mmCIF file of C-alpha atoms and ligand atoms in Angstrom:
data_model
loop_
_atom_site.group_PDB
_atom_site.id
_atom_site.type_symbol
_atom_site.label_atom_id
_atom_site.label_comp_id
_atom_site.label_asym_id
_atom_site.label_seq_id
_atom_site.Cartn_x
_atom_site.Cartn_y
_atom_site.Cartn_z
ATOM 1 C CA MET Q 1 -7.203 -1.558 2.397
ATOM 2 C CA SER Q 2 -4.189 -3.825 1.717
ATOM 3 C CA SER Q 3 -0.721 -2.325 1.932
ATOM 4 C CA LEU Q 4 -0.082 -2.370 -1.816
ATOM 5 C CA SER Q 5 -3.556 -1.890 -3.193
ATOM 6 C CA GLY Q 6 -3.600 0.283 -6.305
ATOM 7 C CA LYS Q 7 0.168 -0.182 -6.780
ATOM 8 C CA PHE Q 8 1.896 -1.419 -9.926
ATOM 9 C CA GLY Q 9 5.063 -3.488 -9.862
ATOM 10 C CA LEU Q 10 7.558 -5.093 -12.193
ATOM 11 C CA ILE Q 11 9.120 -8.359 -11.040
ATOM 12 C CA VAL Q 12 12.140 -9.712 -12.901
ATOM 13 C CA GLY Q 13 13.589 -13.124 -12.041
ATOM 14 C CA VAL Q 14 10.767 -15.649 -11.895
ATOM 15 C CA ALA Q 15 11.971 -18.952 -13.344
ATOM 16 C CA ASN Q 16 9.733 -21.412 -11.481
ATOM 17 C CA LYS Q 17 7.750 -21.854 -8.275
ATOM 18 C CA ARG Q 18 10.939 -22.053 -6.210
ATOM 19 C CA SER Q 19 12.175 -18.619 -7.344
ATOM 20 C CA ILE Q 20 12.509 -15.983 -4.643
ATOM 21 C CA ALA Q 21 10.957 -13.520 -7.110
ATOM 22 C CA TRP Q 22 7.881 -15.771 -7.368
ATOM 23 C CA ALA Q 23 7.364 -15.710 -3.593
ATOM 24 C CA ILE Q 24 7.598 -11.919 -3.759
ATOM 25 C CA ALA Q 25 5.128 -11.825 -6.675
ATOM 26 C CA GLN Q 26 2.640 -13.837 -4.636
ATOM 27 C CA ALA Q 27 3.073 -11.649 -1.544
ATOM 28 C CA VAL Q 28 2.689 -8.329 -3.340
ATOM 29 C CA SER Q 29 -0.226 -9.639 -5.318
ATOM 30 C CA ALA Q 30 -1.972 -10.810 -2.140
ATOM 31 C CA ALA Q 31 -1.384 -7.299 -0.771
ATOM 32 C CA GLY Q 32 -3.297 -5.823 -3.702
ATOM 33 C CA ALA Q 33 -0.579 -4.919 -6.230
ATOM 34 C CA ARG Q 34 -0.910 -5.558 -9.954
ATOM 35 C CA VAL Q 35 2.310 -6.917 -11.414
ATOM 36 C CA ALA Q 36 4.214 -7.475 -14.611
ATOM 37 C CA LEU Q 37 6.305 -10.644 -14.578
ATOM 38 C CA THR Q 38 9.071 -11.300 -17.054
ATOM 39 C CA PHE Q 39 10.519 -14.540 -18.356
ATOM 40 C CA GLN Q 40 13.970 -15.067 -19.785
ATOM 41 C CA GLY Q 41 13.778 -16.938 -23.055
ATOM 42 C CA GLU Q 42 11.207 -19.354 -24.459
ATOM 43 C CA ARG Q 43 12.503 -22.091 -22.157
ATOM 44 C CA LEU Q 44 10.900 -20.414 -19.149
ATOM 45 C CA GLU Q 45 7.873 -18.837 -20.827
ATOM 46 C CA GLU Q 46 5.433 -21.643 -20.126
ATOM 47 C CA ASN Q 47 6.459 -21.881 -16.447
ATOM 48 C CA VAL Q 48 5.996 -18.184 -15.881
ATOM 49 C CA ARG Q 49 2.693 -17.985 -17.794
ATOM 50 C CA GLU Q 50 1.306 -20.895 -15.764
ATOM 51 C CA LEU Q 51 2.379 -19.332 -12.474
ATOM 52 C CA ALA Q 52 0.980 -15.954 -13.516
ATOM 53 C CA GLU Q 53 -2.476 -17.509 -13.919
ATOM 54 C CA GLY Q 54 -2.677 -17.462 -10.126
ATOM 55 C CA LEU Q 55 -2.304 -13.646 -10.007
ATOM 56 C CA THR Q 56 -4.867 -10.918 -10.658
ATOM 57 C CA ASP Q 57 -4.627 -9.536 -14.179
ATOM 58 C CA PRO Q 58 -0.833 -9.830 -14.589
ATOM 59 C CA LEU Q 59 1.252 -8.680 -17.526
ATOM 60 C CA VAL Q 60 3.722 -11.328 -18.725
ATOM 61 C CA LEU Q 61 6.582 -10.121 -20.889
ATOM 62 C CA PRO Q 62 9.829 -11.496 -22.342
ATOM 63 C CA LEU Q 63 13.007 -10.013 -20.916
ATOM 64 C CA ASP Q 64 16.640 -10.895 -21.247
ATOM 65 C CA VAL Q 65 18.397 -8.199 -19.223
ATOM 66 C CA THR Q 66 21.385 -8.202 -21.583
ATOM 67 C CA ASP Q 67 19.106 -6.909 -24.370
ATOM 68 C CA ASP Q 68 18.475 -3.143 -24.269
ATOM 69 C CA GLY Q 69 15.727 -3.441 -26.872
ATOM 70 C CA GLN Q 70 13.792 -5.895 -24.694
ATOM 71 C CA ILE Q 71 14.272 -3.671 -21.643
ATOM 72 C CA ALA Q 72 12.836 -0.724 -23.587
ATOM 73 C CA ARG Q 73 9.860 -2.807 -24.756
ATOM 74 C CA VAL Q 74 9.065 -3.947 -21.207
ATOM 75 C CA PHE Q 75 8.803 -0.346 -20.004
ATOM 76 C CA GLU Q 76 6.798 0.719 -23.082
ATOM 77 C CA GLU Q 77 4.308 -2.043 -22.369
ATOM 78 C CA ILE Q 78 4.135 -1.136 -18.673
ATOM 79 C CA GLU Q 79 3.536 2.493 -19.561
ATOM 80 C CA ARG Q 80 0.773 1.523 -21.978
ATOM 81 C CA THR Q 81 -0.939 -0.859 -19.554
ATOM 82 C CA PHE Q 82 -0.229 0.492 -16.063
ATOM 83 C CA GLY Q 83 0.546 4.139 -16.896
ATOM 84 C CA GLY Q 84 3.221 4.222 -14.148
ATOM 85 C CA LEU Q 85 5.215 2.018 -11.799
ATOM 86 C CA ASP Q 86 5.473 1.911 -7.996
ATOM 87 C CA PHE Q 87 8.043 -0.821 -7.476
ATOM 88 C CA LEU Q 88 10.635 -2.934 -9.216
ATOM 89 C CA VAL Q 89 11.980 -6.253 -7.953
ATOM 90 C CA HIS Q 90 15.256 -7.333 -9.519
ATOM 91 C CA GLY Q 91 15.960 -11.026 -9.052
ATOM 92 C CA ALA Q 92 18.148 -11.811 -12.047
ATOM 93 C CA ALA Q 93 21.583 -13.332 -11.598
ATOM 94 C CA PHE Q 94 23.811 -15.581 -13.645
ATOM 95 C CA ALA Q 95 27.391 -16.771 -13.951
ATOM 96 C CA PRO Q 96 28.583 -19.410 -16.416
ATOM 97 C CA ARG Q 97 28.834 -22.835 -14.798
ATOM 98 C CA ASP Q 98 32.640 -23.097 -15.198
ATOM 99 C CA GLU Q 99 33.084 -19.959 -13.136
ATOM 100 C CA LEU Q 100 31.235 -21.626 -10.237
ATOM 101 C CA THR Q 101 33.339 -24.781 -10.276
ATOM 102 C CA ASN Q 102 36.852 -23.772 -11.381
ATOM 103 C CA PRO Q 103 39.312 -22.184 -8.947
ATOM 104 C CA PHE Q 104 38.618 -18.437 -8.662
ATOM 105 C CA SER Q 105 41.973 -17.517 -10.199
ATOM 106 C CA GLN Q 106 40.782 -19.224 -13.412
ATOM 107 C CA THR Q 107 37.844 -16.790 -13.812
ATOM 108 C CA SER Q 108 37.671 -15.890 -17.487
ATOM 109 C CA ARG Q 109 37.277 -12.364 -18.860
ATOM 110 C CA GLU Q 110 34.079 -13.424 -20.637
ATOM 111 C CA GLY Q 111 32.690 -15.132 -17.535
ATOM 112 C CA PHE Q 112 33.444 -12.064 -15.434
ATOM 113 C CA LYS Q 113 31.747 -9.751 -17.941
ATOM 114 C CA THR Q 114 28.673 -11.973 -18.207
ATOM 115 C CA ALA Q 115 28.265 -12.338 -14.444
ATOM 116 C CA LEU Q 116 28.671 -8.615 -13.800
ATOM 117 C CA ASP Q 117 26.443 -7.618 -16.717
ATOM 118 C CA ILE Q 118 23.506 -9.880 -15.849
ATOM 119 C CA SER Q 119 23.788 -9.773 -12.072
ATOM 120 C CA ALA Q 120 24.784 -6.148 -11.403
ATOM 121 C CA TYR Q 121 24.634 -3.825 -14.431
ATOM 122 C CA SER Q 122 21.070 -4.942 -15.158
ATOM 123 C CA LEU Q 123 19.907 -3.203 -11.966
ATOM 124 C CA ILE Q 124 21.138 0.107 -13.367
ATOM 125 C CA ALA Q 125 19.517 -0.460 -16.766
ATOM 126 C CA LEU Q 126 16.185 -1.489 -15.222
ATOM 127 C CA SER Q 127 16.191 1.363 -12.707
ATOM 128 C CA ARG Q 128 16.793 3.835 -15.544
ATOM 129 C CA GLY Q 129 13.810 2.408 -17.411
ATOM 130 C CA ALA Q 130 11.651 2.519 -14.288
ATOM 131 C CA LEU Q 131 12.619 6.092 -13.373
ATOM 132 C CA PRO Q 132 10.156 8.107 -15.539
ATOM 133 C CA LEU Q 133 7.323 5.728 -14.676
ATOM 134 C CA MET Q 134 8.056 6.018 -10.946
ATOM 135 C CA GLU Q 135 8.369 9.800 -11.159
ATOM 136 C CA ARG Q 136 4.870 9.840 -12.572
ATOM 137 C CA ARG Q 137 3.673 8.081 -9.416
ATOM 138 C CA GLY Q 138 5.519 10.465 -7.080
ATOM 139 C CA GLY Q 139 8.264 7.979 -6.206
ATOM 140 C CA GLY Q 140 8.900 4.268 -5.948
ATOM 141 C CA SER Q 141 10.775 1.392 -4.382
ATOM 142 C CA ILE Q 142 13.449 -0.693 -6.088
ATOM 143 C CA LEU Q 143 14.585 -3.952 -4.528
ATOM 144 C CA THR Q 144 17.283 -6.398 -5.516
ATOM 145 C CA LEU Q 145 18.473 -9.711 -4.081
ATOM 146 C CA THR Q 146 21.993 -10.294 -2.932
ATOM 147 C CA TYR Q 147 24.069 -12.757 -0.922
ATOM 148 C CA LEU Q 148 26.716 -12.578 1.820
ATOM 149 C CA GLY Q 149 29.219 -13.954 -0.704
ATOM 150 C CA SER Q 150 29.643 -10.274 -1.673
ATOM 151 C CA ASP Q 151 31.625 -9.726 1.474
ATOM 152 C CA ARG Q 152 32.852 -13.158 2.630
ATOM 153 C CA VAL Q 153 34.329 -16.020 0.701
ATOM 154 C CA PHE Q 154 32.080 -19.046 0.139
ATOM 155 C CA PRO Q 155 33.412 -22.097 -1.719
ATOM 156 C CA ASN Q 156 32.645 -21.930 -5.461
ATOM 157 C CA TYR Q 157 30.566 -18.729 -5.209
ATOM 158 C CA ASN Q 158 33.530 -17.118 -6.949
ATOM 159 C CA VAL Q 159 32.743 -14.414 -9.522
ATOM 160 C CA MET Q 160 29.151 -14.297 -8.297
ATOM 161 C CA GLY Q 161 30.508 -12.902 -5.035
ATOM 162 C CA VAL Q 162 32.287 -10.182 -6.986
ATOM 163 C CA ALA Q 163 29.069 -9.471 -8.906
ATOM 164 C CA LYS Q 164 27.108 -9.223 -5.642
ATOM 165 C CA ALA Q 165 29.663 -6.767 -4.250
ATOM 166 C CA ALA Q 166 29.133 -4.638 -7.366
ATOM 167 C CA LEU Q 167 25.377 -5.038 -6.988
ATOM 168 C CA GLU Q 168 25.379 -3.853 -3.362
ATOM 169 C CA SER Q 169 27.515 -0.864 -4.268
ATOM 170 C CA THR Q 170 25.142 -0.160 -7.155
ATOM 171 C CA VAL Q 171 22.262 -0.124 -4.654
ATOM 172 C CA ARG Q 172 23.988 2.668 -2.710
ATOM 173 C CA TYR Q 173 24.845 4.762 -5.774
ATOM 174 C CA LEU Q 174 21.347 4.388 -7.210
ATOM 175 C CA ALA Q 175 19.824 5.247 -3.837
ATOM 176 C CA ALA Q 176 21.859 8.469 -3.746
ATOM 177 C CA ASP Q 177 20.980 9.323 -7.340
ATOM 178 C CA LEU Q 178 17.259 8.561 -7.172
ATOM 179 C CA GLY Q 179 16.510 9.495 -3.550
ATOM 180 C CA PRO Q 180 15.686 13.135 -4.366
ATOM 181 C CA LYS Q 181 12.925 11.775 -6.625
ATOM 182 C CA ASN Q 182 11.516 9.792 -3.693
ATOM 183 C CA ILE Q 183 12.714 6.535 -5.205
ATOM 184 C CA ARG Q 184 14.210 4.143 -2.655
ATOM 185 C CA VAL Q 185 16.729 1.447 -3.564
ATOM 186 C CA ASN Q 186 17.465 -1.490 -1.264
ATOM 187 C CA ALA Q 187 18.675 -5.075 -1.289
ATOM 188 C CA ILE Q 188 17.741 -8.139 0.685
ATOM 189 C CA SER Q 189 20.644 -10.429 1.422
ATOM 190 C CA ALA Q 190 18.965 -13.809 1.703
ATOM 191 C CA GLY Q 191 20.319 -16.914 3.358
ATOM 192 C CA PRO Q 192 20.875 -19.877 1.035
ATOM 193 C CA ILE Q 193 17.728 -21.382 -0.499
ATOM 194 C CA LYS Q 194 17.561 -24.293 -2.919
ATOM 195 C CA THR Q 195 16.512 -22.670 -6.208
ATOM 196 C CA LEU Q 196 17.523 -23.085 -9.834
ATOM 197 C CA ALA Q 197 20.257 -20.445 -9.528
ATOM 198 C CA ALA Q 198 21.575 -21.999 -6.309
ATOM 199 C CA ALA Q 199 21.826 -25.411 -7.965
ATOM 200 C CA GLY Q 200 24.569 -23.923 -10.170
ATOM 201 C CA VAL Q 201 26.883 -23.445 -7.174
ATOM 202 C CA SER Q 202 28.711 -26.705 -6.488
ATOM 203 C CA GLY Q 203 28.643 -27.817 -2.864
ATOM 204 C CA PHE Q 204 25.516 -25.756 -2.193
ATOM 205 C CA SER Q 205 23.940 -28.392 0.117
ATOM 206 C CA ASN Q 206 26.962 -28.075 2.346
ATOM 207 C CA ILE Q 207 26.373 -24.327 2.646
ATOM 208 C CA LEU Q 208 22.730 -25.038 3.623
ATOM 209 C CA GLN Q 209 23.896 -27.454 6.321
ATOM 210 C CA ILE Q 210 26.424 -25.016 7.788
ATOM 211 C CA TYR Q 211 23.723 -22.352 8.103
ATOM 212 C CA ARG Q 212 21.447 -24.884 9.839
ATOM 213 C CA ASP Q 213 24.236 -25.698 12.276
ATOM 214 C CA ARG Q 214 25.544 -22.208 12.980
ATOM 215 C CA ALA Q 215 22.986 -19.481 12.267
ATOM 216 C CA PRO Q 216 21.540 -18.013 15.488
ATOM 217 C CA LEU Q 217 18.090 -19.296 14.474
ATOM 218 C CA ARG Q 218 19.610 -22.762 13.714
ATOM 219 C CA ARG Q 219 17.688 -23.174 10.472
ATOM 220 C CA ASN Q 220 17.535 -22.116 6.862
ATOM 221 C CA VAL Q 221 15.185 -19.426 5.591
ATOM 222 C CA ASP Q 222 12.515 -19.923 2.942
ATOM 223 C CA THR Q 223 11.314 -17.810 0.042
ATOM 224 C CA ALA Q 224 8.127 -16.743 1.854
ATOM 225 C CA GLU Q 225 10.254 -15.247 4.635
ATOM 226 C CA VAL Q 226 12.286 -13.293 2.102
ATOM 227 C CA ALA Q 227 9.020 -12.145 0.523
ATOM 228 C CA ASP Q 228 7.738 -10.863 3.883
ATOM 229 C CA ALA Q 229 10.868 -8.746 4.271
ATOM 230 C CA ALA Q 230 10.434 -7.588 0.680
ATOM 231 C CA MET Q 231 6.893 -6.446 1.528
ATOM 232 C CA PHE Q 232 8.323 -4.160 4.190
ATOM 233 C CA LEU Q 233 10.804 -2.565 1.794
ATOM 234 C CA LEU Q 234 8.340 -2.295 -1.102
ATOM 235 C CA SER Q 235 5.467 -0.838 0.913
ATOM 236 C CA ASP Q 236 5.034 2.434 2.786
ATOM 237 C CA ALA Q 237 6.171 0.674 5.961
ATOM 238 C CA GLY Q 238 9.722 1.041 4.632
ATOM 239 C CA ARG Q 239 9.272 4.616 3.404
ATOM 240 C CA ALA Q 240 12.343 5.993 5.249
ATOM 241 C CA VAL Q 241 14.638 3.102 4.329
ATOM 242 C CA THR Q 242 16.981 3.382 1.376
ATOM 243 C CA ALA Q 243 20.544 2.363 0.427
ATOM 244 C CA GLU Q 244 20.168 -0.598 2.773
ATOM 245 C CA VAL Q 245 21.166 -4.256 2.559
ATOM 246 C CA LEU Q 246 18.740 -6.087 4.830
ATOM 247 C CA MET Q 247 19.995 -9.466 6.033
ATOM 248 C CA VAL Q 248 17.308 -12.169 5.970
ATOM 249 C CA ASP Q 249 19.481 -15.136 6.871
ATOM 250 C CA GLY Q 250 18.533 -16.310 10.359
ATOM 251 C CA GLY Q 251 21.385 -14.149 11.667
ATOM 252 C CA TYR Q 252 24.178 -16.168 10.044
ATOM 253 C CA HIS Q 253 26.016 -12.996 8.970
ATOM 254 C CA ALA Q 254 26.751 -12.133 12.593
ATOM 255 C CA THR Q 255 28.541 -15.366 13.421
ATOM 256 C CA GLY Q 256 32.315 -15.440 13.788
ATOM 257 C CA MET Q 257 32.694 -19.218 13.959
HETATM 258 N N1 NAD M 1 18.858 -19.031 -3.725
HETATM 259 C C1 NAD M 1 19.741 -18.480 -2.902
HETATM 260 O O1 NAD M 1 20.373 -19.163 -2.089
HETATM 261 C C2 NAD M 1 19.972 -16.998 -2.940
HETATM 262 C C3 NAD M 1 20.521 -16.368 -1.813
HETATM 263 C C4 NAD M 1 20.750 -14.999 -1.858
HETATM 264 C C5 NAD M 1 20.451 -14.296 -3.016
HETATM 265 N N2 NAD M 1 19.917 -14.933 -4.090
HETATM 266 C C6 NAD M 1 19.618 -14.146 -5.286
HETATM 267 O O2 NAD M 1 18.231 -14.140 -5.514
HETATM 268 C C7 NAD M 1 18.004 -13.838 -6.876
HETATM 269 C C8 NAD M 1 16.996 -14.814 -7.429
HETATM 270 O O3 NAD M 1 17.569 -16.104 -7.505
HETATM 271 P P1 NAD M 1 16.810 -17.428 -7.066
HETATM 272 O O4 NAD M 1 17.646 -18.069 -6.036
HETATM 273 O O5 NAD M 1 15.386 -17.156 -6.792
HETATM 274 O O6 NAD M 1 16.989 -18.363 -8.350
HETATM 275 P P2 NAD M 1 16.171 -18.451 -9.728
HETATM 276 O O7 NAD M 1 16.998 -19.317 -10.606
HETATM 277 O O8 NAD M 1 14.785 -18.877 -9.472
HETATM 278 O O9 NAD M 1 16.177 -16.956 -10.265
HETATM 279 C C9 NAD M 1 17.236 -16.398 -11.003
HETATM 280 C C10 NAD M 1 16.579 -15.684 -12.154
HETATM 281 O O10 NAD M 1 17.556 -14.973 -12.926
HETATM 282 C C11 NAD M 1 17.057 -14.973 -14.228
HETATM 283 N N3 NAD M 1 18.071 -14.599 -15.201
HETATM 284 C C12 NAD M 1 19.298 -15.148 -15.404
HETATM 285 N N4 NAD M 1 19.865 -14.576 -16.480
HETATM 286 C C13 NAD M 1 18.982 -13.650 -16.958
HETATM 287 C C14 NAD M 1 18.982 -12.767 -18.055
HETATM 288 N N5 NAD M 1 20.004 -12.682 -18.907
HETATM 289 N N6 NAD M 1 17.888 -11.981 -18.246
HETATM 290 C C15 NAD M 1 16.831 -12.052 -17.408
HETATM 291 N N7 NAD M 1 16.770 -12.863 -16.355
HETATM 292 C C16 NAD M 1 17.833 -13.668 -16.137
HETATM 293 C C17 NAD M 1 16.572 -16.409 -14.429
HETATM 294 O O11 NAD M 1 15.699 -16.500 -15.527
HETATM 295 C C18 NAD M 1 15.866 -16.647 -13.110
HETATM 296 O O12 NAD M 1 14.524 -16.286 -13.195
HETATM 297 C C19 NAD M 1 19.365 -13.888 -7.553
HETATM 298 O O13 NAD M 1 19.874 -12.579 -7.647
HETATM 299 C C20 NAD M 1 20.193 -14.696 -6.570
HETATM 300 O O14 NAD M 1 21.565 -14.422 -6.672
HETATM 301 C C21 NAD M 1 19.656 -16.264 -4.067
#
């Protein structure tokens, strides 16, 4: 029996085949899980529907995480179709382009609110929606994706770093809140990977090169490697792990120079 057979998951954050969330969707699906994928806006619907054709009996639903009505409808549909939920993968993040190019001191109030709302608050809103469905299954695993820019300064990462710091703290508070219900909450802090979201950070190729030069493994990571680590946290193999930020970055985080 595969490690996730008979399990139901919700995966938020697939934009295209390069998305980290897509690699996770493929891995969990290959391990036997049935998943709901969401797409943000009509612009991405076709992409996500086409990708979903490669999965077994997926649900594909619209979701903008700033819209409470859409969040509620996603969980209603999951309840109707799956009857419960075993895991949630949160891979949504956004900051307005100006905030990722202007000097940090120029961060606007609106840009700050948007980045924190979409990239951090949404984990709380989605976890709250998942809670009754996970309780019905005797527990669950919630996973989000973060970056070392939460803790260290990377050029142009700016307000996204602040949002990731809030996200990682949110992981710990949710883990403490939901742990007694056997719901685990963790993050993977991935090394830089060229995706749609990453393309928004100016000078991103330079960050990739510095990791290649300095990470202990002397290379970048890919989405399949992040997905393998996600499998550990989402499956029973990670059943005693919660409130954790797992670094999947070739060891870069440990370097001093
Ligand atoms: N690519 C990297 O270098 C890297 C490194 C570490 C962490 N991460 C994190 O991984 C996660 C996934 O990003 P990715 O790199 O796969 O890029 P991506 O662009 O493929 O995924 C980002 C997703 O966020 C979604 N999103 C943005 N605003 C949304 C909204 N309002 N409602 C719903 N969804 C919304 C987009 O639709 C997209 O699917 C993000 O949290 C990102 O910060 C990425």
